Short mmCIF file of C-alpha atoms and ligand atoms in Angstrom, two decimals:
data_model
loop_
_atom_site.label_atom_id
_atom_site.label_comp_id
_atom_site.label_asym_id
_atom_site.label_seq_id
_atom_site.Cartn_x
_atom_site.Cartn_y
_atom_site.Cartn_z
CA UNK A 13 -90.99 6.15 31.06
CA UNK A 14 -90.28 8.00 34.31
CA UNK A 15 -89.68 5.94 37.40
CA UNK A 16 -90.72 6.97 40.90
CA UNK A 17 -90.10 4.39 43.60
CA UNK A 18 -92.53 6.08 46.03
CA UNK A 19 -95.35 5.70 43.53
CA UNK A 20 -94.37 2.08 42.89
CA UNK A 21 -94.40 1.36 46.64
CA UNK A 22 -97.99 2.59 46.90
CA UNK A 23 -99.02 -0.31 44.66
CA UNK A 24 -97.78 -2.88 47.21
CA UNK A 25 -100.05 -2.88 50.28
CA UNK A 26 -97.94 -5.40 52.21
CA UNK A 27 -95.01 -3.00 52.42
CA UNK A 28 -96.95 -0.56 54.57
CA UNK A 29 -96.69 -2.32 57.92
CA UNK A 30 -94.58 -2.63 61.03
CA UNK A 31 -92.79 -5.84 62.01
CA UNK A 32 -91.64 -5.96 65.61
CA UNK A 33 -92.44 -2.23 65.88
CA UNK A 34 -90.17 -1.34 62.95
CA UNK A 35 -91.11 -0.45 59.39
CA UNK A 36 -90.90 -3.62 57.32
CA UNK A 37 -87.83 -3.80 55.09
CA UNK A 38 -88.43 -6.63 52.65
CA UNK A 39 -85.15 -7.92 51.17
CA UNK A 40 -86.25 -11.52 50.50
CA UNK A 41 -87.29 -10.94 46.91
CA UNK A 42 -85.31 -13.83 45.46
CA UNK A 43 -87.51 -16.15 47.52
CA UNK A 44 -90.70 -14.41 46.43
CA UNK A 45 -91.64 -10.85 45.51
CA UNK A 46 -94.57 -8.93 46.95
CA UNK A 47 -97.70 -8.45 44.84
CA UNK A 48 -99.11 -5.18 43.50
CA UNK A 49 -102.79 -4.30 43.92
CA UNK A 50 -103.45 -4.98 40.24
CA UNK A 51 -102.45 -8.64 40.71
CA UNK A 52 -104.39 -9.05 43.96
CA UNK A 53 -107.46 -7.40 42.40
CA UNK A 54 -107.28 -9.54 39.27
CA UNK A 55 -107.41 -12.75 41.33
CA UNK A 56 -110.17 -11.32 43.51
CA UNK A 57 -112.18 -10.29 40.43
CA UNK A 58 -111.82 -13.70 38.83
CA UNK A 59 -113.21 -15.47 41.87
CA UNK A 60 -115.82 -12.75 42.49
CA UNK A 61 -117.25 -12.50 38.97
CA UNK A 62 -115.77 -14.98 36.48
CA UNK A 63 -115.00 -18.26 38.23
CA UNK A 64 -115.65 -21.21 35.96
CA UNK A 65 -113.79 -24.20 34.62
CA UNK A 66 -112.15 -23.64 31.24
CA UNK A 67 -112.09 -25.38 27.85
CA UNK A 68 -115.16 -27.50 28.62
CA UNK A 69 -118.33 -25.57 29.44
CA UNK A 70 -120.51 -24.19 26.68
CA UNK A 71 -121.90 -21.57 29.07
CA UNK A 72 -121.04 -17.89 29.23
CA UNK A 73 -118.75 -17.88 32.27
CA UNK A 74 -116.74 -20.86 31.05
CA UNK A 75 -116.21 -19.22 27.68
CA UNK A 76 -115.16 -15.97 29.31
CA UNK A 77 -112.70 -17.73 31.63
CA UNK A 78 -111.31 -19.75 28.69
CA UNK A 79 -110.79 -16.60 26.61
CA UNK A 80 -109.07 -14.84 29.51
CA UNK A 81 -106.82 -17.85 30.16
CA UNK A 82 -105.80 -18.10 26.51
CA UNK A 83 -105.23 -14.35 26.29
CA UNK A 84 -102.82 -14.71 29.23
CA UNK A 85 -100.96 -17.33 27.23
CA UNK A 86 -100.57 -14.90 24.33
CA UNK A 87 -99.40 -12.19 26.76
CA UNK A 88 -96.77 -14.62 28.12
CA UNK A 89 -95.71 -15.52 24.59
CA UNK A 90 -95.10 -11.82 23.83
CA UNK A 91 -93.30 -11.33 27.16
CA UNK A 92 -90.81 -14.07 26.26
CA UNK A 93 -90.90 -13.32 22.53
CA UNK A 94 -91.79 -16.94 21.80
CA UNK A 95 -92.66 -17.75 18.20
CA UNK A 96 -96.00 -19.47 18.99
CA UNK A 97 -98.45 -19.23 21.87
CA UNK A 98 -98.68 -23.05 21.95
CA UNK A 99 -95.04 -23.06 23.04
CA UNK A 100 -96.21 -21.67 26.41
CA UNK A 101 -97.22 -24.35 28.93
CA UNK A 102 -98.59 -23.20 32.28
CA UNK A 103 -97.17 -25.10 35.23
CA UNK A 104 -97.09 -24.78 39.02
CA UNK A 105 -93.74 -23.00 38.85
CA UNK A 106 -90.12 -23.43 37.84
CA UNK A 107 -89.70 -26.64 39.84
CA UNK A 108 -92.72 -28.16 38.12
CA UNK A 109 -91.51 -27.04 34.68
CA UNK A 110 -88.04 -28.55 35.16
CA UNK A 111 -89.55 -31.80 36.47
CA UNK A 112 -91.79 -31.93 33.41
CA UNK A 113 -88.83 -31.69 31.02
CA UNK A 114 -86.53 -33.97 33.03
CA UNK A 115 -89.24 -36.62 33.23
CA UNK A 116 -90.61 -36.42 29.67
CA UNK A 117 -87.27 -35.88 27.95
CA UNK A 118 -85.57 -38.72 29.80
CA UNK A 119 -88.33 -41.21 28.94
CA UNK A 120 -87.55 -40.85 25.27
CA UNK A 121 -84.01 -39.56 24.98
CA UNK A 122 -81.95 -40.81 27.96
CA UNK A 123 -80.44 -44.27 28.26
CA UNK A 124 -77.61 -45.96 30.10
CA UNK A 125 -74.25 -44.14 29.89
CA UNK A 126 -75.75 -41.02 28.32
CA UNK A 127 -74.85 -37.74 30.03
CA UNK A 128 -76.76 -34.72 31.33
CA UNK A 129 -74.78 -31.54 31.98
CA UNK A 130 -75.74 -29.12 34.76
CA UNK A 131 -73.58 -26.56 36.58
CA UNK A 132 -72.07 -26.19 40.02
CA UNK A 133 -74.33 -23.24 40.92
CA UNK A 134 -77.77 -24.77 40.39
CA UNK A 135 -80.73 -24.51 42.73
CA UNK A 136 -81.77 -27.97 43.97
CA UNK A 137 -84.70 -27.71 41.51
CA UNK A 138 -82.27 -27.96 38.62
CA UNK A 139 -80.25 -30.77 40.19
CA UNK A 140 -82.62 -33.29 41.75
CA UNK A 141 -85.03 -33.80 38.79
CA UNK A 142 -81.99 -34.62 36.63
CA UNK A 143 -80.59 -36.94 39.29
CA UNK A 144 -83.91 -38.78 39.35
CA UNK A 145 -83.88 -39.00 35.53
CA UNK A 146 -80.33 -40.35 35.66
CA UNK A 147 -81.21 -42.90 38.33
CA UNK A 148 -84.17 -44.06 36.25
CA UNK A 149 -82.20 -44.47 33.04
CA UNK A 150 -78.60 -45.18 34.06
CA UNK A 151 -77.43 -41.86 32.58
CA UNK A 152 -74.72 -39.80 34.30
CA UNK A 153 -74.88 -36.29 35.74
CA UNK A 154 -71.95 -34.07 34.71
CA UNK A 155 -71.24 -30.79 36.50
CA UNK A 156 -69.53 -27.75 34.98
CA UNK A 157 -67.33 -26.13 37.66
CA UNK A 158 -67.09 -22.48 38.73
CA UNK A 159 -64.21 -20.29 39.92
CA UNK A 160 -63.82 -18.60 43.32
CA UNK A 161 -65.74 -15.53 42.16
CA UNK A 162 -68.77 -17.73 41.47
CA UNK A 163 -68.39 -17.57 37.66
CA UNK A 164 -68.84 -20.66 35.52
CA UNK A 165 -65.72 -21.86 33.70
CA UNK A 166 -67.24 -21.75 30.24
CA UNK A 167 -64.32 -23.50 28.52
CA UNK A 168 -65.24 -26.59 30.54
CA UNK A 169 -68.38 -27.01 28.41
CA UNK A 170 -66.15 -27.63 25.41
CA UNK A 171 -64.33 -30.30 27.38
CA UNK A 172 -67.33 -32.02 28.99
CA UNK A 173 -69.66 -32.06 25.98
CA UNK A 174 -69.37 -35.26 23.99
CA UNK A 175 -71.47 -37.56 21.84
CA UNK A 176 -72.83 -38.95 25.14
CA UNK A 177 -74.35 -35.60 26.13
CA UNK A 178 -78.11 -35.51 25.61
CA UNK A 179 -79.15 -32.25 27.29
CA UNK A 180 -77.64 -29.22 29.06
CA UNK A 181 -79.54 -27.54 31.92
CA UNK A 182 -78.29 -24.27 33.36
CA UNK A 183 -79.51 -21.47 35.56
CA UNK A 184 -79.63 -18.04 33.95
CA UNK A 185 -79.04 -16.22 37.26
CA UNK A 186 -77.79 -17.96 40.41
CA UNK A 187 -80.08 -17.50 43.40
CA UNK A 188 -77.23 -17.89 45.91
CA UNK A 189 -74.49 -15.87 44.16
CA UNK A 190 -76.32 -13.46 41.88
CA UNK A 191 -74.12 -14.48 38.92
CA UNK A 192 -75.65 -13.88 35.47
CA UNK A 193 -74.49 -16.74 33.27
CA UNK A 194 -73.67 -16.19 29.57
CA UNK A 195 -76.48 -18.49 28.46
CA UNK A 196 -76.37 -17.41 24.83
CA UNK A 197 -72.76 -18.53 24.59
CA UNK A 198 -73.49 -21.82 26.39
CA UNK A 199 -76.44 -22.49 24.06
CA UNK A 200 -74.25 -21.76 21.03
CA UNK A 201 -71.68 -24.32 22.20
CA UNK A 202 -74.37 -26.94 22.92
CA UNK A 203 -76.19 -26.37 19.63
CA UNK A 204 -72.94 -26.77 17.67
CA UNK A 205 -73.14 -30.31 19.03
CA UNK A 206 -76.91 -30.63 18.41
CA UNK A 207 -77.67 -30.71 22.13
CA UNK A 208 -80.81 -28.99 23.49
CA UNK A 209 -80.55 -26.55 26.42
CA UNK A 210 -82.94 -25.88 29.29
CA UNK A 211 -82.65 -22.51 31.03
CA UNK A 212 -83.79 -22.12 34.63
CA UNK A 213 -85.08 -18.55 34.44
CA UNK A 214 -86.54 -18.36 37.97
CA UNK A 215 -84.11 -15.59 38.93
CA UNK A 216 -83.59 -13.95 35.55
CA UNK A 217 -87.13 -13.34 34.29
CA UNK A 218 -87.86 -10.86 37.14
CA UNK A 219 -84.81 -8.72 36.32
CA UNK A 220 -83.71 -9.10 32.70
CA UNK A 221 -85.41 -8.74 29.33
CA UNK A 222 -85.92 -12.30 28.11
CA UNK A 223 -86.06 -13.13 24.41
CA UNK A 224 -86.20 -16.90 23.96
CA UNK A 225 -85.75 -16.64 20.20
CA UNK A 226 -82.68 -14.47 20.56
CA UNK A 227 -80.97 -16.69 23.14
CA UNK A 228 -82.28 -19.68 21.17
CA UNK A 229 -82.92 -21.88 24.22
CA UNK A 230 -84.96 -25.05 23.78
CA UNK A 231 -86.71 -24.79 27.16
CA UNK A 232 -87.11 -21.84 29.54
CA UNK A 233 -88.70 -22.13 32.99
CA UNK A 234 -89.98 -19.40 35.31
CA UNK A 235 -92.15 -18.81 38.39
CA UNK A 236 -94.86 -16.14 38.54
CA UNK A 237 -94.40 -15.58 42.26
CA UNK A 238 -90.86 -14.26 41.80
CA UNK A 239 -92.17 -11.73 39.26
CA UNK A 240 -94.91 -9.97 41.30
CA UNK A 241 -97.39 -12.70 40.40
CA UNK A 242 -99.13 -15.35 42.52
CA UNK A 243 -97.70 -18.56 43.93
CA UNK A 244 -98.52 -21.90 42.34
CA UNK A 245 -98.20 -20.61 38.77
CA UNK A 246 -95.30 -20.84 36.38
CA UNK A 247 -94.32 -21.31 32.79
CA UNK A 248 -92.51 -23.80 30.67
CA UNK A 249 -91.55 -22.37 27.31
CA UNK A 250 -90.48 -25.11 24.90
CA UNK A 251 -89.64 -24.92 21.23
CA UNK A 252 -92.51 -26.42 19.26
CA UNK A 253 -90.21 -29.06 17.82
CA UNK A 254 -89.21 -30.32 21.29
CA UNK A 255 -92.68 -30.12 22.83
CA UNK A 256 -93.95 -32.18 19.92
CA UNK A 257 -91.22 -34.79 20.35
CA UNK A 258 -91.28 -35.41 24.09
CA UNK A 259 -94.12 -37.50 25.60
CA UNK A 260 -96.75 -36.13 28.01
CA UNK A 261 -95.77 -35.63 31.64
CA UNK A 262 -99.00 -36.31 33.51
CA UNK A 263 -102.15 -38.06 32.33
CA UNK A 264 -105.69 -36.88 32.95
CA UNK A 265 -108.37 -34.61 31.61
CA UNK A 266 -107.54 -31.87 29.10
CA UNK A 267 -104.34 -33.52 27.81
CA UNK A 268 -106.20 -36.13 25.74
CA UNK A 269 -107.88 -36.20 22.35
CA UNK A 270 -109.68 -39.55 22.67
CA UNK A 271 -109.70 -42.09 25.46
CA UNK A 272 -110.72 -45.71 25.33
CA UNK A 273 -109.54 -48.62 27.47
CA UNK A 274 -107.47 -49.84 24.55
CA UNK A 275 -105.75 -46.63 23.57
CA UNK A 276 -105.57 -42.93 24.33
CA UNK A 277 -104.46 -40.26 21.90
CA UNK A 278 -103.02 -37.03 23.19
CA UNK A 279 -104.17 -33.48 22.71
CA UNK A 280 -102.26 -30.94 20.66
CA UNK A 281 -99.84 -28.39 22.13
CA UNK A 282 -99.89 -26.93 24.67
CA UNK A 283 -102.77 -28.96 26.18
CA UNK A 284 -100.80 -32.19 25.93
CA UNK A 285 -98.82 -30.88 28.94
CA UNK A 286 -101.68 -29.32 30.92
CA UNK A 287 -103.46 -32.27 32.51
CA UNK A 288 -106.34 -31.45 34.85
CA UNK A 289 -107.95 -28.17 35.84
CA UNK A 290 -105.25 -25.50 35.74
CA UNK A 291 -104.72 -22.63 38.16
CA UNK A 292 -106.82 -20.18 36.14
CA UNK A 293 -106.80 -17.45 38.79
CA UNK A 294 -103.03 -17.84 39.10
CA UNK A 295 -102.53 -17.49 35.36
CA UNK A 296 -104.75 -14.38 35.23
CA UNK A 297 -102.86 -12.94 38.20
CA UNK A 298 -99.65 -13.66 36.33
CA UNK A 299 -100.95 -11.77 33.31
CA UNK A 300 -101.58 -8.78 35.59
CA UNK A 301 -97.99 -9.15 36.87
CA UNK A 302 -96.66 -9.05 33.31
CA UNK A 303 -98.72 -5.90 32.74
CA UNK A 304 -97.15 -4.41 35.87
CA UNK A 305 -93.64 -5.24 34.58
CA UNK A 306 -94.43 -3.86 31.12
CA UNK A 307 -95.94 -0.66 32.51
CA UNK A 308 -93.05 -0.10 34.91
CA UNK A 309 -90.52 -1.03 32.22
CA UNK A 310 -88.08 -3.91 32.66
CA UNK A 311 -85.19 -1.47 31.98
CA UNK A 312 -86.41 0.82 34.79
CA UNK A 313 -86.70 -2.18 37.09
CA UNK A 314 -83.19 -3.38 36.22
CA UNK A 315 -81.64 0.09 36.53
CA UNK A 316 -83.25 0.70 39.90
CA UNK A 317 -82.21 -2.71 41.24
CA UNK A 318 -78.64 -2.30 39.94
CA UNK A 319 -78.41 1.08 41.64
CA UNK A 320 -79.53 -0.52 44.93
CA UNK A 321 -77.10 -3.40 44.49
CA UNK A 322 -74.12 -1.10 43.83
CA UNK A 323 -75.00 1.01 46.87
CA UNK A 324 -75.42 -2.04 49.13
CA UNK A 325 -72.09 -3.52 48.04
CA UNK A 326 -70.32 -0.18 48.55
CA UNK A 327 -71.72 0.09 52.11
CA UNK A 328 -71.06 -3.56 52.97
CA UNK A 329 -67.43 -3.17 51.92
CA UNK A 330 -66.96 -0.88 54.95
CA UNK A 331 -67.31 -3.90 57.26
CA UNK A 332 -63.83 -5.32 57.83
CA UNK A 333 -65.03 -8.84 58.69
CA UNK A 334 -67.40 -9.48 55.77
CA UNK A 335 -66.68 -11.98 53.03
CA UNK A 336 -68.75 -11.69 49.86
CA UNK A 337 -69.91 -15.00 48.39
CA UNK A 338 -70.21 -14.41 44.67
CA UNK A 339 -68.14 -11.69 43.03
CA UNK A 340 -69.03 -12.30 39.40
CA UNK A 341 -68.55 -9.41 37.00
CA UNK A 342 -72.07 -9.82 35.73
CA UNK A 343 -74.54 -9.77 38.63
CA UNK A 344 -78.27 -9.47 39.23
CA UNK A 345 -79.94 -7.85 42.18
CA UNK A 346 -78.75 -9.78 45.20
CA UNK A 347 -75.79 -9.84 47.53
CA UNK A 348 -74.69 -12.87 49.56
CA UNK A 349 -72.15 -12.63 52.36
CA UNK A 350 -70.86 -14.10 55.62
CA UNK A 351 -69.31 -12.49 58.69
CA UNK A 352 -66.00 -14.08 59.79
CA UNK A 353 -67.21 -14.84 63.28
CA UNK A 354 -71.03 -14.77 63.26
CA UNK A 355 -73.32 -17.55 62.05
CA UNK A 356 -75.70 -16.42 59.26
CA UNK A 357 -78.73 -17.69 61.22
CA UNK A 358 -77.87 -15.43 64.16
CA UNK A 359 -77.65 -12.45 61.81
CA UNK A 360 -81.05 -13.33 60.31
CA UNK A 361 -82.68 -13.66 63.72
CA UNK A 362 -81.54 -10.25 64.93
CA UNK A 363 -82.41 -8.55 61.64
CA UNK A 364 -85.89 -10.05 61.86
CA UNK A 365 -86.32 -8.50 65.32
CA UNK A 366 -85.47 -5.17 63.66
CA UNK A 367 -88.12 -5.64 60.96
CA UNK A 368 -85.76 -6.69 58.18
CA UNK A 369 -86.81 -9.75 56.17
CA UNK A 370 -84.05 -11.54 54.33
CA UNK A 371 -82.91 -15.09 53.86
CA UNK A 372 -80.10 -16.89 55.62
CA UNK A 373 -78.98 -20.45 55.00
CA UNK A 374 -78.03 -22.52 51.99
CA UNK A 375 -80.77 -21.10 49.69
CA UNK A 376 -81.51 -24.58 48.29
CA UNK A 377 -78.04 -24.58 46.74
CA UNK A 378 -76.09 -26.81 49.12
CA UNK A 379 -73.36 -27.68 46.58
CA UNK A 380 -72.57 -23.93 46.31
CA UNK A 381 -72.17 -23.73 50.10
CA UNK A 382 -69.95 -26.83 50.06
CA UNK A 383 -67.79 -25.25 47.35
CA UNK A 384 -67.20 -22.17 49.53
CA UNK A 385 -66.97 -24.34 52.66
CA UNK A 386 -69.61 -22.39 54.58
CA UNK A 387 -72.88 -23.42 56.25
CA UNK A 388 -74.85 -20.70 54.49
CA UNK A 389 -74.91 -16.99 53.71
CA UNK A 390 -76.88 -13.88 54.55
CA UNK A 391 -78.68 -12.93 51.34
CA UNK A 392 -80.28 -9.56 50.65
CA UNK A 393 -82.19 -9.52 47.39
CA UNK A 394 -83.68 -6.33 46.00
CA UNK A 395 -86.75 -5.49 44.00
CA UNK A 396 -88.35 -2.57 42.22
CA UNK A 397 -89.98 -1.18 45.40
CA UNK A 398 -86.87 -1.16 47.62
CA UNK A 399 -85.10 2.08 48.48
CA UNK A 400 -81.70 3.49 49.42
CA UNK A 401 -83.19 4.43 52.81
CA UNK A 402 -84.00 0.78 53.42
CA UNK A 403 -80.42 -0.19 52.65
CA UNK A 404 -79.25 2.42 55.20
CA UNK A 405 -81.60 0.85 57.78
CA UNK A 406 -80.17 -2.57 56.89
CA UNK A 407 -76.56 -1.40 57.22
CA UNK A 408 -77.26 0.22 60.61
CA UNK A 409 -78.95 -2.99 61.73
CA UNK A 410 -75.89 -4.97 60.67
CA UNK A 411 -73.69 -2.68 62.80
CA UNK A 412 -75.98 -3.34 65.77
CA UNK A 413 -75.93 -7.08 65.09
CA UNK A 414 -72.16 -7.11 64.99
CA UNK A 415 -71.92 -5.18 68.26
CA UNK A 416 -74.28 -7.64 69.91
CA UNK A 417 -72.74 -10.84 68.60
CA UNK A 418 -69.09 -10.31 67.74
N1 7TS B 522 -84.43 -22.12 40.29
C1 7TS B 522 -83.87 -21.07 40.91
C2 7TS B 522 -82.65 -20.43 40.34
C3 7TS B 522 -84.48 -20.56 42.06
O1 7TS B 522 -83.94 -19.50 42.66
C4 7TS B 522 -85.65 -21.17 42.56
C5 7TS B 522 -86.30 -20.73 43.84
C6 7TS B 522 -86.19 -22.24 41.85
C7 7TS B 522 -85.55 -22.70 40.72
C8 7TS B 522 -87.46 -22.91 42.27
O2 7TS B 522 -88.53 -22.06 42.06
P1 7TS B 522 -90.01 -22.46 42.56
O3 7TS B 522 -90.81 -21.24 42.31
O4 7TS B 522 -90.44 -23.62 41.75
O5 7TS B 522 -89.87 -22.79 44.02
N2 7TS B 522 -85.45 -20.02 44.71
C9 7TS B 522 -85.69 -19.68 45.99
C10 7TS B 522 -84.82 -18.92 46.74
O6 7TS B 522 -83.75 -18.48 46.33
N3 7TS B 522 -85.32 -18.75 47.97
O7 7TS B 522 -86.51 -19.37 48.03
C11 7TS B 522 -86.75 -19.97 46.81
#
């Protein structure tokens, strides 16, 4: 498949605009990616021609919407290489998916003095739900440390895992450091001890080929909006065995088989976890986003982003007063850094005036900032539609910023 970034850019209408009289340079892709026309059109078409509630109406539009929604589930199953389509639960996003597992799993499997293992580089979404579960049950949160390059110390898993450990939750790619964690190895260690593993795939699914059967995770969470899809839609993949075992998360319509005031029985998978009217338009938009990724080729996306990342790092190294935060050997498409003498917020403000959108701050990973003893970083995160020219604009803007503020 040939790859032409100029053709790709034409698919993203939002990129073609000026911000503060400068061409927009959008480097905030780890927060959310832009959407191609095919995704925007799919959502528009659904509401223009197909809108109807699913799984309940006997009429034509309802059946059509139900078929489209279930076809999107099968598409997502293939995208993740899940064994069954009923292992795909649609959620509001990664945060929602992790909360679902933390809440449902802990109700049945966590008790006082049990332990949950997370890592030192988690997004708050993969910390706080587990803290809540621990507070509710009296279990303890254990944290696997990292080294100064922002790489997890894998041997620590061997030391921390014990008969008290009930679940391991780990991010596949760190949103603040860019580190790609060796999840297959971590899962192997956990499974040797019969412990299930949840992978936070919010930052990996947009950049890496994901095969849930190959990595053998028990749960995998992702957000459509970080993968060219709409906001408010995400996925929880769970192995059938685990989704069967854990109790429902929310109660309501759709997740039930029979309801009486004495007793309610629950629906089969995946509906047991999809209470209420789902975000049908979001799911169909997500299906269009998967089609976009498939048509572009995840390898082409990864190669292009890696090329941009290597170029950005090479150029940033020319600044004498930059410190990189996150120097892992295995990295995905973002670079985080601080200037010795300039606050990240000030950098972000000036770059914004120059039309460059990126994120400064703690990136919802405050423990990572505490580890490096910094208030936050400047983070440039790249996507399939970014270009070398945009990185040159960014580097020139950083020179200007330094002249103005240093
Ligand atoms: N996990 C990771 C690793 C993330 O990067 C994020 C969002 C989430 C979970 C939560 O995803 P959500 O879609 O449910 O919000 N990360 C970021 C970010 O880096 N900048 O803005 C959001």
